[in-house]
Structures are given as structure tokens and as C-alpha cells.
Short mmCIF file of C-alpha atoms in Angstrom, two decimals:
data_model
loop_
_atom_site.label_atom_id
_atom_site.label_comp_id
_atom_site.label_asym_id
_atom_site.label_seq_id
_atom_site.Cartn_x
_atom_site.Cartn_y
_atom_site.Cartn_z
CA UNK A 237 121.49 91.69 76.17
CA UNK A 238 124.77 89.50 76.26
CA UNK A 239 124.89 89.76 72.05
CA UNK A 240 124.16 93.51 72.22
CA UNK A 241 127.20 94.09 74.89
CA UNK A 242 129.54 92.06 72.54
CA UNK A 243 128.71 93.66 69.34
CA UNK A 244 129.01 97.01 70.89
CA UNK A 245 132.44 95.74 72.32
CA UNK A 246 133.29 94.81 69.12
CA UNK A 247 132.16 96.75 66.90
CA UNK A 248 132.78 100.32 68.91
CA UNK A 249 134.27 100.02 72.37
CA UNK A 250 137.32 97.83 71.45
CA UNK A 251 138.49 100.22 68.65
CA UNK A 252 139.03 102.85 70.61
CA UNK A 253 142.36 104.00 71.91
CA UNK A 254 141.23 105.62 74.81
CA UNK A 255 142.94 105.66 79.00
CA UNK A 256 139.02 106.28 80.13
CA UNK A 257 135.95 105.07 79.95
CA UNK A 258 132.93 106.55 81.52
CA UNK A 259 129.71 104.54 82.38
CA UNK A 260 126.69 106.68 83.06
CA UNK A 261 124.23 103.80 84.96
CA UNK A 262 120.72 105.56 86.27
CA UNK A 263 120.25 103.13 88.76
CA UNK A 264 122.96 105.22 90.70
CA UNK A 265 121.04 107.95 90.45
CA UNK A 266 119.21 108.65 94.26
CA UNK A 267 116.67 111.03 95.36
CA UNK A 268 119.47 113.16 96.84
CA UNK A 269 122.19 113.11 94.51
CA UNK A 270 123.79 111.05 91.50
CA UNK A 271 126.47 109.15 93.20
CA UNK A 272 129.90 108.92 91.44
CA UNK A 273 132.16 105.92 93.16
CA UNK A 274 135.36 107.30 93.77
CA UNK A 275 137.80 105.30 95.29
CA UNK A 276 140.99 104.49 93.42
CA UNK A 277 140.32 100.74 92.97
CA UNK A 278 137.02 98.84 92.84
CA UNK A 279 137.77 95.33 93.75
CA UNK A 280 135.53 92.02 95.19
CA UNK A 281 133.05 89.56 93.45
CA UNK A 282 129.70 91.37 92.17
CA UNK A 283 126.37 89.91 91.63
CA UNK A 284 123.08 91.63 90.60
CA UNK A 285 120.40 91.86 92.82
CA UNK A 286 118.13 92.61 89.92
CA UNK A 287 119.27 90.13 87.95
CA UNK A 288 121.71 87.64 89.59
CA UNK A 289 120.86 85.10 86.95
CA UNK A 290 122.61 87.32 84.16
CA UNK A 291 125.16 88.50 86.33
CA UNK A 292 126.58 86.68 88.87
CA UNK A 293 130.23 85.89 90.14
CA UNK A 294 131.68 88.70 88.34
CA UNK A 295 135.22 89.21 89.52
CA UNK A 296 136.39 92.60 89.61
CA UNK A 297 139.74 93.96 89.96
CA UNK A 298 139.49 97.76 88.42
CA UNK A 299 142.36 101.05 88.81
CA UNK A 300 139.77 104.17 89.11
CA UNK A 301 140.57 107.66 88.50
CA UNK A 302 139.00 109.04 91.89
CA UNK A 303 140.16 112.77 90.91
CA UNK A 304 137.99 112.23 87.59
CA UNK A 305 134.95 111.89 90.01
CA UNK A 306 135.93 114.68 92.06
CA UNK A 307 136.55 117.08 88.86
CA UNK A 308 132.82 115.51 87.32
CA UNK A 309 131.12 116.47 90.62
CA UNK A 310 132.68 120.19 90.73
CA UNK A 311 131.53 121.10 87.04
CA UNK A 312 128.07 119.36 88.18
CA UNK A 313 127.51 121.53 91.14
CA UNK A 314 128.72 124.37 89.51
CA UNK A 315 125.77 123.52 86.92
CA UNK A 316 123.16 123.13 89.91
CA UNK A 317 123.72 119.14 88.78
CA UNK A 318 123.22 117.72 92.26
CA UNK A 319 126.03 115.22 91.79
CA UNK A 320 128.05 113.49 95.10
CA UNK A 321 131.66 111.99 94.76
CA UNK A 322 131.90 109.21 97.19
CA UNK A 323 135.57 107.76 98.44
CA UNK A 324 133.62 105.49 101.02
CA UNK A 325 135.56 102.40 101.40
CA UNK A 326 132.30 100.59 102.17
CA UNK A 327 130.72 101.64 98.61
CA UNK A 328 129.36 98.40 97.18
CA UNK A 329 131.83 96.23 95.00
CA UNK A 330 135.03 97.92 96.87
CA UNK A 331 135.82 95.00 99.26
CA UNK A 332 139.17 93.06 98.62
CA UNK A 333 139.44 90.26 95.78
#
């Protein structure tokens, strides 16, 4: 997994010249809705509780684009995409580094 994430990095992601970057991850999708985190900064330390030996003590420190979210989860629900845009200050990874 680590030499697939750093080939795509290198070899697609880092050429592009682009302000936004959008990661579609299924394991936020719930029974009820998929959940879009957006608050403007996503801050804190992050390990995996699937798999905290790959990814553990991951500082983060991240400007989001909460208005993005908000404008995703309009077009979704005007596409009967049951999609929720959360600006919950308590959403996982949003604590203070």
C-alpha cells in the first residue's frame, strides 16, 4: 500500500496544478447518509483504528473548503443521493494540533 500511494503521488497526483482535491473514502459512507466533513480546518493527530500499525501519529493540519461540502450535498439531494454535510466541531480528526 505505502509504494502504491507514492507512485500514484508521483506519478499522477503531484503533477497536477489543481486548488482541490477530493477524496471519496466508503468507509464514510453510513446506513443513513454519506457523510461529507465540513468544517473549514481539520486539525489533531490521527490514527487508524483499522489499521493503527500503518497509520499512526499522523499529524494533520488541513484548510477545507466547507462550502464545497455544502454545494456536493445540494446536487446529491437534488439527485435523491442521500448525502449529509457535517460542520460538527466534534467530527473525528477536528480537535486542535
Amino acid at each position: 500500500m505505502y509504494d502504491a500511494m507514492e507512485s500514484l503521488h508521483a506519478e499522477k497526483i503531484g503533477r497536477l496544478d489543481v486548488d482541490t482535491f477530493i477524496i471519496v473514502d466508503t468507509h464514510w459512507f453510513s446506513t443513513v447518509d454519506y457523510i461529507l466533513n465540513a468544517n473549514a480546518r481539520l486539525a489533531g493527530s490521527y490514527t487508524s483504528e483499522e489499521l493503527p500499525d500503518m497509520i499512526h501519529d499522523l499529524r494533520l493540519r488541513l484548510s477545507r473548503r466547507p462550502e464545497l461540502a455544502d454545494w456536493i450535498a445540494e446536487v446529491g439531494a437534488k439527485n435523491n443521493l442521500r448525502v449529509n454535510a457535517c460542520h460538527y466541531a466534534t467530527l473525528p480528526s477536528t480537535t486542535p494540533a
